[in-house]
Amino acid sequence: MEQYAISGGNPLVGEVEIGGAKNAALPILAASLMTDETVLIENMPDVRDTNILLGAMEGIGAHVERIDRHTVKMNAALVHDLYMDGDSLRKIRASYYFLGALLGRFKKATVVLPGGCDIGCRAIDQHIKGFKALGASVQISHGMITASAERLVGSHIYLDIASVGATINILMAAALAEGRTILENAAKEPHVVDLANFLNSMGADIKGAGTDVIRIRGVEKLHRTEYTIIPDQIEAGTFLFAAAATRGDVTVKNVIPKHLESISAKLVEIGCQVWESDDAVRVAASGELGHTYVKTLAYPGFPTDMQPQIVVMLGLSGGTSIVTESIFENRFRYVEELIRMGANIKVEGNTAIIDGVSRYTGASINAPDLRAGAALVIAALAAEGSSVVDDIRYIERGYEDFHLKLQKLGAKIEKVQSERELRKFALKTG
Ligand code: EPU
């Protein structure tokens, strides 16, 4: 089993190139199935989740050609199967994007429902409500969800929760419905806007993405396009917090600084220096950092996908910080591991009370999910001594070349596969 071996205590210093946003790439891949013409996508992150979706798309007859590591050409003219099952697909939430995409184009789809998730129950009632409002019938049986319709007809839909997934699924289905859909209380995340821009580049008529009311005028057909995915706001934020936690100096390049505002604001608030340019953000930290209060919120609030990383950083800052998780109900599981590294954190319900300590100490730890896994890597990089991070397959779902990018910033981190490799790493790093 692959693990990260880490020898901590070095400040991260240098520049890191940020890749395409995983959470934009996933719906954009699914939406590529909505036309029978060829679609070319650039800045596609080469991570496990996108590769699983690409494999599933080939499985139903789409032609997928990798032009280079980050450019994919796809043609879904010969899609012959509207039934998508499979072990790997079952493990990722984004598989439900195939439902909206295929329902839009073929008016029918059956997709495996993702199993239980590590960060919360993650209901899909709002997706179903949206499909039904557009005239589809929806059934769940034997772990599969089927949506089908004679015709999809535009509607006025109010989401009870501004769900990213439901907004995206409804956008896709409504883009090829008859007439006009108004979606209220829509999610405003940058990846929702990116998906809407992608659909518009294929001939859809979507207005208002990025605000909480999105208006979609259904069109008959979508056509070919070439499109570049936005940079990954969460990957960028993860490196910025890693720089602060290790008291380093890191520039994230190829980013949209506006998407990082809630993250930069917290860095400034606790005493880091932050510089922004057109497409880069630099953070430098030294000495004792201060405390702060954080509540995860929908965009433009502080993202839940950065919550574990900020907790790790605040665990090494002076004073008492309070972090409240308001999006998912079970996103503090990693705190147990952090406590084993010397953190002083108490979790009460959906709030973590963090009394900063001056150092963490290395330990053997498990990555419980994607973002918490990345956060524990940050903790290990900042810690005194050596750590081993297990279950890194979770981290690889959403971070491309994580350890290689960290190495370039001076981190002592390696991916190891055996006791022997681990011993070699220990000898090398002293
Ligand atoms: N919710 C419902 N009913 C629904 C849909 C959602 O109750 O029909 C609840 C969820 O249970 C959750 C909250 O609403 O408590 C927010 O869920 P949302 O639908 O917004 O999230 P998602 O679409 O499942 C995406 C990202 C997550 C990210 C969230 C919030 C993808 C593939 N996933 O999930 O990313 O945390 O939005 O921004 O885009 C990650 O990348 O690590 C990750 C978990």
Tab-separated table of N, CA and C in Angstrom, residues 14-18 231-233 235-241 243 249-268 272-284 409:
chain	number	residue	atom	x	y	z
A	14	GLY	N	9.157	28.732	-2.317
A	14	GLY	CA	9.257	28.653	-3.785
A	14	GLY	C	7.920	28.913	-4.463
A	15	GLU	N	7.836	28.439	-5.713
A	15	GLU	CA	6.639	28.679	-6.522
A	15	GLU	C	6.004	27.353	-6.908
A	16	VAL	N	4.701	27.338	-6.978
A	16	VAL	CA	4.028	26.101	-7.374
A	16	VAL	C	2.927	26.424	-8.389
A	17	GLU	N	2.876	25.617	-9.434
A	17	GLU	CA	1.909	25.795	-10.524
A	17	GLU	C	0.624	25.052	-10.144
A	18	ILE	N	-0.486	25.761	-10.144
A	18	ILE	CA	-1.757	25.141	-9.744
A	18	ILE	C	-2.466	24.566	-10.980
A	231	PRO	N	-8.532	27.348	-12.747
A	231	PRO	CA	-7.576	26.805	-11.768
A	231	PRO	C	-8.277	26.335	-10.485
A	232	ASP	N	-7.629	25.422	-9.810
A	232	ASP	CA	-8.230	24.811	-8.616
A	232	ASP	C	-7.997	25.685	-7.386
A	233	GLN	N	-9.063	26.305	-6.952
A	233	GLN	CA	-9.029	27.203	-5.802
A	233	GLN	C	-8.594	26.451	-4.533
A	235	GLU	N	-6.794	23.528	-4.326
A	235	GLU	CA	-5.380	23.124	-4.392
A	235	GLU	C	-4.509	24.337	-4.023
A	236	ALA	N	-4.842	25.491	-4.589
A	236	ALA	CA	-4.058	26.707	-4.316
A	236	ALA	C	-4.104	27.032	-2.827
A	237	GLY	N	-5.287	27.014	-2.251
A	237	GLY	CA	-5.446	27.329	-0.827
A	237	GLY	C	-4.665	26.356	0.043
A	238	THR	N	-4.636	25.099	-0.357
A	238	THR	CA	-3.911	24.086	0.423
A	238	THR	C	-2.422	24.436	0.486
A	239	PHE	N	-1.841	24.836	-0.655
A	239	PHE	CA	-0.418	25.216	-0.644
A	239	PHE	C	-0.184	26.495	0.159
A	240	LEU	N	-1.136	27.438	0.099
A	240	LEU	CA	-0.959	28.681	0.863
A	240	LEU	C	-0.951	28.389	2.369
A	241	PHE	N	-1.866	27.526	2.809
A	241	PHE	CA	-1.903	27.199	4.239
A	241	PHE	C	-0.706	26.347	4.647
A	243	ALA	N	2.225	26.727	3.404
A	243	ALA	CA	3.308	27.709	3.552
A	243	ALA	C	3.219	28.375	4.917
A	249	ASP	N	7.394	30.596	2.552
A	249	ASP	CA	7.166	31.706	1.625
A	249	ASP	C	6.876	31.079	0.259
A	250	VAL	N	5.600	31.011	-0.099
A	250	VAL	CA	5.201	30.261	-1.304
A	250	VAL	C	4.326	31.123	-2.200
A	251	THR	N	4.582	31.018	-3.495
A	251	THR	CA	3.730	31.690	-4.483
A	251	THR	C	2.958	30.625	-5.250
A	252	VAL	N	1.630	30.740	-5.249
A	252	VAL	CA	0.833	29.835	-6.092
A	252	VAL	C	0.584	30.559	-7.412
A	253	LYS	N	0.933	29.871	-8.512
A	253	LYS	CA	0.840	30.506	-9.831
A	253	LYS	C	-0.290	29.884	-10.633
A	254	ASN	N	-0.750	30.630	-11.631
A	254	ASN	CA	-1.871	30.202	-12.466
A	254	ASN	C	-3.141	30.051	-11.643
A	255	VAL	N	-3.463	31.090	-10.843
A	255	VAL	CA	-4.700	31.049	-10.050
A	255	VAL	C	-5.548	32.276	-10.394
A	256	ILE	N	-6.792	32.253	-9.929
A	256	ILE	CA	-7.639	33.447	-10.030
A	256	ILE	C	-7.735	33.998	-8.604
A	257	PRO	N	-6.967	35.054	-8.284
A	257	PRO	CA	-6.904	35.532	-6.889
A	257	PRO	C	-8.276	35.808	-6.289
A	258	LYS	N	-9.240	36.249	-7.106
A	258	LYS	CA	-10.580	36.525	-6.588
A	258	LYS	C	-11.194	35.278	-5.937
A	259	HIS	N	-10.936	34.114	-6.527
A	259	HIS	CA	-11.486	32.875	-5.966
A	259	HIS	C	-10.850	32.520	-4.621
A	260	LEU	N	-9.723	33.185	-4.315
A	260	LEU	CA	-8.979	32.839	-3.088
A	260	LEU	C	-9.167	33.878	-1.994
A	261	GLU	N	-10.122	34.815	-2.209
A	261	GLU	CA	-10.223	35.948	-1.284
A	261	GLU	C	-10.486	35.538	0.163
A	262	SER	N	-11.404	34.585	0.364
A	262	SER	CA	-11.736	34.212	1.750
A	262	SER	C	-10.522	33.553	2.416
A	263	ILE	N	-9.686	32.937	1.623
A	263	ILE	CA	-8.487	32.254	2.142
A	263	ILE	C	-7.394	33.288	2.436
A	264	SER	N	-7.160	34.189	1.490
A	264	SER	CA	-6.143	35.236	1.692
A	264	SER	C	-6.510	36.098	2.898
A	265	ALA	N	-7.814	36.403	3.041
A	265	ALA	CA	-8.249	37.275	4.141
A	265	ALA	C	-7.883	36.649	5.488
A	266	LYS	N	-8.061	35.337	5.616
A	266	LYS	CA	-7.720	34.675	6.891
A	266	LYS	C	-6.222	34.689	7.129
A	267	LEU	N	-5.442	34.541	6.057
A	267	LEU	CA	-3.981	34.566	6.210
A	267	LEU	C	-3.532	35.936	6.711
A	268	VAL	N	-4.110	36.991	6.142
A	268	VAL	CA	-3.751	38.355	6.563
A	268	VAL	C	-4.168	38.552	8.024
A	272	CYS	N	-0.005	36.841	8.459
A	272	CYS	CA	0.879	36.502	7.327
A	272	CYS	C	0.937	37.705	6.391
A	273	GLN	N	1.976	37.744	5.575
A	273	GLN	CA	2.029	38.759	4.514
A	273	GLN	C	1.522	38.114	3.234
A	274	VAL	N	0.646	38.824	2.544
A	274	VAL	CA	0.064	38.259	1.316
A	274	VAL	C	0.187	39.282	0.192
A	275	TRP	N	0.656	38.836	-0.974
A	275	TRP	CA	0.735	39.689	-2.153
A	275	TRP	C	-0.072	39.030	-3.266
A	276	GLU	N	-0.830	39.848	-3.981
A	276	GLU	CA	-1.607	39.299	-5.104
A	276	GLU	C	-1.174	39.954	-6.395
A	277	SER	N	-1.101	39.186	-7.471
A	277	SER	CA	-0.927	39.803	-8.796
A	277	SER	C	-2.046	39.256	-9.674
A	278	ASP	N	-1.949	39.452	-10.989
A	278	ASP	CA	-3.057	39.045	-11.863
A	278	ASP	C	-3.407	37.571	-11.723
A	279	ASP	N	-2.363	36.728	-11.701
A	279	ASP	CA	-2.653	35.290	-11.694
A	279	ASP	C	-1.792	34.540	-10.677
A	280	ALA	N	-1.397	35.227	-9.612
A	280	ALA	CA	-0.592	34.561	-8.578
A	280	ALA	C	-0.894	35.165	-7.212
A	281	VAL	N	-0.700	34.365	-6.189
A	281	VAL	CA	-0.802	34.862	-4.805
A	281	VAL	C	0.417	34.333	-4.057
A	282	ARG	N	1.074	35.233	-3.314
A	282	ARG	CA	2.251	34.821	-2.531
A	282	ARG	C	1.941	35.028	-1.055
A	283	VAL	N	2.309	34.056	-0.238
A	283	VAL	CA	2.152	34.228	1.205
A	283	VAL	C	3.493	33.991	1.869
A	284	ALA	N	3.817	34.819	2.872
A	284	ALA	CA	5.032	34.608	3.658
A	284	ALA	C	4.640	34.684	5.129
A	409	LEU	N	9.062	22.525	-3.341
A	409	LEU	CA	9.061	23.638	-2.377
A	409	LEU	C	10.000	23.340	-1.202
